[in-house]
C-alpha positions as YAML, in Angstrom:
chain: A
units: angstrom
residues:
- id: 1
  name: MET
  ca: [0.00, 0.00, 0.00]
- id: 2
  name: PHE
  ca: [1.27, 3.46, -0.80]
- id: 3
  name: SER
  ca: [0.17, 6.48, 1.14]
- id: 4
  name: LYS
  ca: [0.81, 10.04, 0.06]
- id: 5
  name: LEU
  ca: [0.73, 11.01, 3.72]
- id: 6
  name: ILE
  ca: [3.78, 10.75, 5.88]
- id: 7
  name: THR
  ca: [3.77, 7.77, 8.25]
- id: 8
  name: ARG
  ca: [2.61, 9.54, 11.41]
- id: 9
  name: LEU
  ca: [-0.38, 11.13, 9.64]
- id: 10
  name: ARG
  ca: [-1.88, 7.94, 8.18]
- id: 11
  name: SER
  ca: [-5.10, 6.78, 9.74]
- id: 12
  name: PRO
  ca: [-4.62, 3.66, 11.91]
- id: 13
  name: PRO
  ca: [-7.58, 1.69, 10.44]
- id: 14
  name: LEU
  ca: [-6.22, 2.08, 6.93]
- id: 15
  name: ALA
  ca: [-2.68, 1.33, 8.01]
- id: 16
  name: ASN
  ca: [-3.76, -1.87, 9.79]
- id: 17
  name: ALA
  ca: [-5.91, -3.09, 6.88]
- id: 18
  name: TRP
  ca: [-2.85, -4.09, 4.82]
- id: 19
  name: ARG
  ca: [-0.44, -6.72, 6.03]
- id: 20
  name: GLY
  ca: [1.77, -7.07, 2.96]
- id: 21
  name: GLY
  ca: [3.79, -3.90, 3.33]
- id: 22
  name: ARG
  ca: [3.43, -0.16, 3.36]
- id: 23
  name: LEU
  ca: [5.33, 2.63, 1.71]
- id: 24
  name: ALA
  ca: [4.62, 6.08, 3.07]
- id: 25
  name: ARG
  ca: [5.75, 9.22, 1.33]
- id: 26
  name: GLU
  ca: [9.09, 9.45, 3.11]
- id: 27
  name: ALA
  ca: [10.02, 5.96, 1.88]
- id: 28
  name: ASN
  ca: [9.76, 7.06, -1.76]
- id: 29
  name: GLN
  ca: [11.94, 9.11, -4.04]
- id: 30
  name: TYR
  ca: [10.71, 12.44, -5.34]
- id: 31
  name: VAL
  ca: [11.80, 12.75, -8.98]
- id: 32
  name: GLU
  ca: [10.62, 15.41, -11.43]
- id: 33
  name: GLY
  ca: [7.49, 16.27, -9.46]
- id: 34
  name: GLU
  ca: [6.37, 12.72, -8.76]
- id: 35
  name: TYR
  ca: [6.83, 10.24, -5.92]
- id: 36
  name: LEU
  ca: [8.43, 7.02, -7.13]
- id: 37
  name: ARG
  ca: [7.84, 3.87, -5.10]
- id: 38
  name: ASP
  ca: [11.08, 2.16, -4.16]
- id: 39
  name: LEU
  ca: [10.15, -1.42, -3.31]
- id: 40
  name: THR
  ca: [13.51, -2.01, -1.65]
- id: 41
  name: LYS
  ca: [12.24, 0.17, 1.20]
- id: 42
  name: LEU
  ca: [9.89, -2.67, 2.19]
- id: 43
  name: ASN
  ca: [12.93, -4.49, 3.65]
- id: 44
  name: ARG
  ca: [12.17, -7.80, 1.94]
- id: 45
  name: ASP
  ca: [13.27, -9.67, -1.15]
- id: 46
  name: VAL
  ca: [12.00, -7.59, -4.08]
- id: 47
  name: GLY
  ca: [11.50, -10.83, -6.02]
- id: 48
  name: THR
  ca: [8.53, -11.58, -3.76]
- id: 49
  name: VAL
  ca: [6.81, -8.21, -4.22]
- id: 50
  name: LEU
  ca: [4.12, -7.27, -6.73]
- id: 51
  name: TYR
  ca: [3.19, -3.63, -7.21]
- id: 52
  name: ILE
  ca: [-0.35, -3.42, -8.61]
- id: 53
  name: THR
  ca: [-1.12, 0.01, -10.04]
- id: 54
  name: ALA
  ca: [-2.87, 1.91, -12.78]
- id: 55
  name: ARG
  ca: [0.19, 4.18, -12.99]
- id: 56
  name: PRO
  ca: [3.23, 1.97, -13.65]
- id: 57
  name: SER
  ca: [5.52, 4.96, -14.13]
- id: 58
  name: THR
  ca: [5.39, 5.53, -10.36]
- id: 59
  name: SER
  ca: [7.63, 2.54, -9.59]
- id: 60
  name: ILE
  ca: [11.40, 2.41, -9.69]
- id: 61
  name: GLN
  ca: [11.30, -1.40, -10.06]
- id: 62
  name: GLN
  ca: [9.30, -1.73, -13.30]
- id: 63
  name: GLU
  ca: [9.85, -5.49, -13.38]
- id: 64
  name: ASN
  ca: [7.55, -5.82, -10.32]
- id: 65
  name: VAL
  ca: [4.65, -3.82, -11.74]
- id: 66
  name: VAL
  ca: [1.27, -5.32, -12.61]
- id: 67
  name: GLN
  ca: [-0.61, -2.68, -14.54]
- id: 68
  name: ILE
  ca: [-4.38, -2.50, -14.14]
- id: 69
  name: SER
  ca: [-7.01, -0.21, -15.60]
- id: 70
  name: PRO
  ca: [-7.63, 2.95, -13.58]
- id: 71
  name: TYR
  ca: [-10.74, 3.12, -11.45]
- id: 72
  name: VAL
  ca: [-12.88, 5.81, -13.07]
- id: 73
  name: VAL
  ca: [-15.81, 7.49, -11.36]
- id: 74
  name: ASP
  ca: [-18.11, 9.95, -13.12]
- id: 75
  name: SER
  ca: [-19.30, 13.28, -11.69]
- id: 76
  name: GLU
  ca: [-22.25, 11.57, -9.96]
- id: 77
  name: GLY
  ca: [-20.07, 9.06, -8.14]
- id: 78
  name: ARG
  ca: [-20.82, 6.05, -10.38]
- id: 79
  name: THR
  ca: [-18.16, 3.89, -11.93]
- id: 80
  name: ALA
  ca: [-17.78, 4.50, -15.62]
- id: 81
  name: GLY
  ca: [-18.81, 1.50, -17.68]
- id: 82
  name: GLY
  ca: [-20.62, -0.31, -14.85]
- id: 83
  name: VAL
  ca: [-19.07, -2.51, -12.19]
- id: 84
  name: ASP
  ca: [-15.29, -2.47, -11.89]
- id: 85
  name: THR
  ca: [-13.98, -6.05, -11.55]
- id: 86
  name: THR
  ca: [-10.33, -5.36, -12.31]
- id: 87
  name: LEU
  ca: [-8.97, -6.62, -8.99]
- id: 88
  name: LEU
  ca: [-11.35, -9.59, -8.93]
- id: 89
  name: ASP
  ca: [-10.19, -10.56, -12.42]
- id: 90
  name: LEU
  ca: [-6.61, -10.49, -11.19]
- id: 91
  name: MET
  ca: [-7.27, -12.81, -8.21]
- id: 92
  name: PRO
  ca: [-6.79, -16.18, -10.00]
- id: 93
  name: PHE
  ca: [-3.40, -15.01, -11.27]
- id: 94
  name: LEU
  ca: [-2.34, -13.87, -7.79]
- id: 95
  name: GLU
  ca: [-3.63, -17.08, -6.20]
- id: 96
  name: SER
  ca: [-1.63, -19.18, -8.64]
- id: 97
  name: ILE
  ca: [1.56, -17.32, -7.71]
- id: 98
  name: VAL
  ca: [0.94, -18.17, -4.06]
- id: 99
  name: ARG
  ca: [-0.15, -21.79, -4.73]
- id: 100
  name: LEU
  ca: [2.88, -22.47, -6.92]
- id: 101
  name: ASN
  ca: [5.20, -20.89, -4.33]
- id: 102
  name: VAL
  ca: [6.89, -18.71, -6.95]
- id: 103
  name: LYS
  ca: [10.33, -17.70, -5.72]
- id: 104
  name: ASP
  ca: [10.76, -14.67, -8.01]
- id: 105
  name: VAL
  ca: [7.62, -12.99, -9.34]
- id: 106
  name: ARG
  ca: [9.68, -10.90, -11.74]
- id: 107
  name: GLU
  ca: [10.34, -13.95, -13.93]
- id: 108
  name: VAL
  ca: [6.62, -14.72, -14.12]
- id: 109
  name: LEU
  ca: [5.75, -11.09, -14.85]
- id: 110
  name: ALA
  ca: [8.40, -10.90, -17.59]
- id: 111
  name: SER
  ca: [6.70, -13.80, -19.38]
- id: 112
  name: TYR
  ca: [3.28, -12.17, -19.11]
- id: 113
  name: LYS
  ca: [4.57, -8.73, -20.13]
- id: 114
  name: GLN
  ca: [6.23, -10.21, -23.21]
- id: 115
  name: GLU
  ca: [2.91, -11.76, -24.24]
- id: 116
  name: GLN
  ca: [1.11, -8.50, -23.39]
- id: 117
  name: GLU
  ca: [3.29, -6.59, -25.83]
- id: 118
  name: GLY
  ca: [2.46, -9.02, -28.61]
- id: 119
  name: THR
  ca: [-1.27, -9.41, -27.98]
- id: 120
  name: GLY
  ca: [-2.37, -6.28, -26.11]
- id: 121
  name: LYS
  ca: [-4.25, -8.46, -23.61]
- id: 122
  name: SER
  ca: [-4.32, -7.87, -19.87]
- id: 123
  name: ILE
  ca: [-2.61, -10.22, -17.41]
- id: 124
  name: PRO
  ca: [-5.95, -11.76, -16.32]
- id: 125
  name: GLU
  ca: [-6.86, -12.43, -19.97]
- id: 126
  name: ILE
  ca: [-3.48, -14.03, -20.65]
- id: 127
  name: PHE
  ca: [-3.73, -16.09, -17.48]
- id: 128
  name: ARG
  ca: [-7.19, -17.39, -18.47]
- id: 129
  name: SER
  ca: [-6.02, -18.33, -21.98]
- id: 130
  name: ARG
  ca: [-2.95, -20.11, -20.59]
- id: 131
  name: GLN
  ca: [-5.11, -21.99, -18.08]
- id: 132
  name: PHE
  ca: [-7.53, -23.00, -20.84]
- id: 133
  name: ARG
  ca: [-4.66, -24.31, -23.01]
- id: 134
  name: PHE
  ca: [-3.16, -26.20, -20.06]
- id: 135
  name: GLN
  ca: [-6.50, -27.79, -19.14]
- id: 136
  name: LYS
  ca: [-7.11, -28.75, -22.76]
- id: 137
  name: GLN
  ca: [-3.67, -30.42, -22.93]
- id: 138
  name: GLN
  ca: [-4.38, -32.28, -19.70]
- id: 139
  name: ARG
  ca: [-7.73, -33.55, -21.04]
- id: 140
  name: GLN
  ca: [-6.07, -34.70, -24.26]
- id: 141
  name: LYS
  ca: [-3.37, -36.54, -22.31]
- id: 142
  name: SER
  ca: [-5.87, -38.24, -20.04]
- id: 143
  name: ALA
  ca: [-8.09, -39.20, -23.01]
- id: 144
  name: GLY
  ca: [-5.16, -40.97, -24.66]
- id: 145
  name: VAL
  ca: [-4.17, -42.93, -21.55]
- id: 146
  name: LYS
  ca: [-5.95, -46.21, -20.88]
- id: 147
  name: PRO
  ca: [-6.91, -46.99, -17.29]
- id: 148
  name: ALA
  ca: [-4.58, -49.29, -15.37]
- id: 149
  name: PHE
  ca: [-7.46, -51.63, -14.55]
- id: 150
  name: SER
  ca: [-10.80, -52.54, -16.05]
- id: 151
  name: ARG
  ca: [-14.14, -53.50, -14.59]
- id: 152
  name: GLY
  ca: [-14.60, -56.01, -17.39]
- id: 153
  name: TRP
  ca: [-17.15, -54.12, -19.41]
...
């Protein structure tokens, strides 16, 4: 979580809501009128950190950035285009990183970013298509394998 406020001014409920790590303003670098998030200030292996943002230019470590669409609200307080499911769409991808115990998320992100450049798809879209291909391959493998035993039918 990034807060534009300095550490002592952040509200305690918001500060306690996130367990992953926090970067307050003083833990960032101010460059050309913008605060840049320096993930090394989290005091953990940067290979285990994902920075999810709609503004990827705000991170020093670009290899850790997962870009999402910005949350847009119209003048009446409604989300533009209906319900925003951007973070929900990203959940299966994030869960797979945890389930697979990925040691360095930057390697995974590099693969997805390379495909993003070629297709223009988002990470959730790429993840879904990769999962579909994997499941299809698994079904084809299992269809070609005969069972080890038979019931005699």
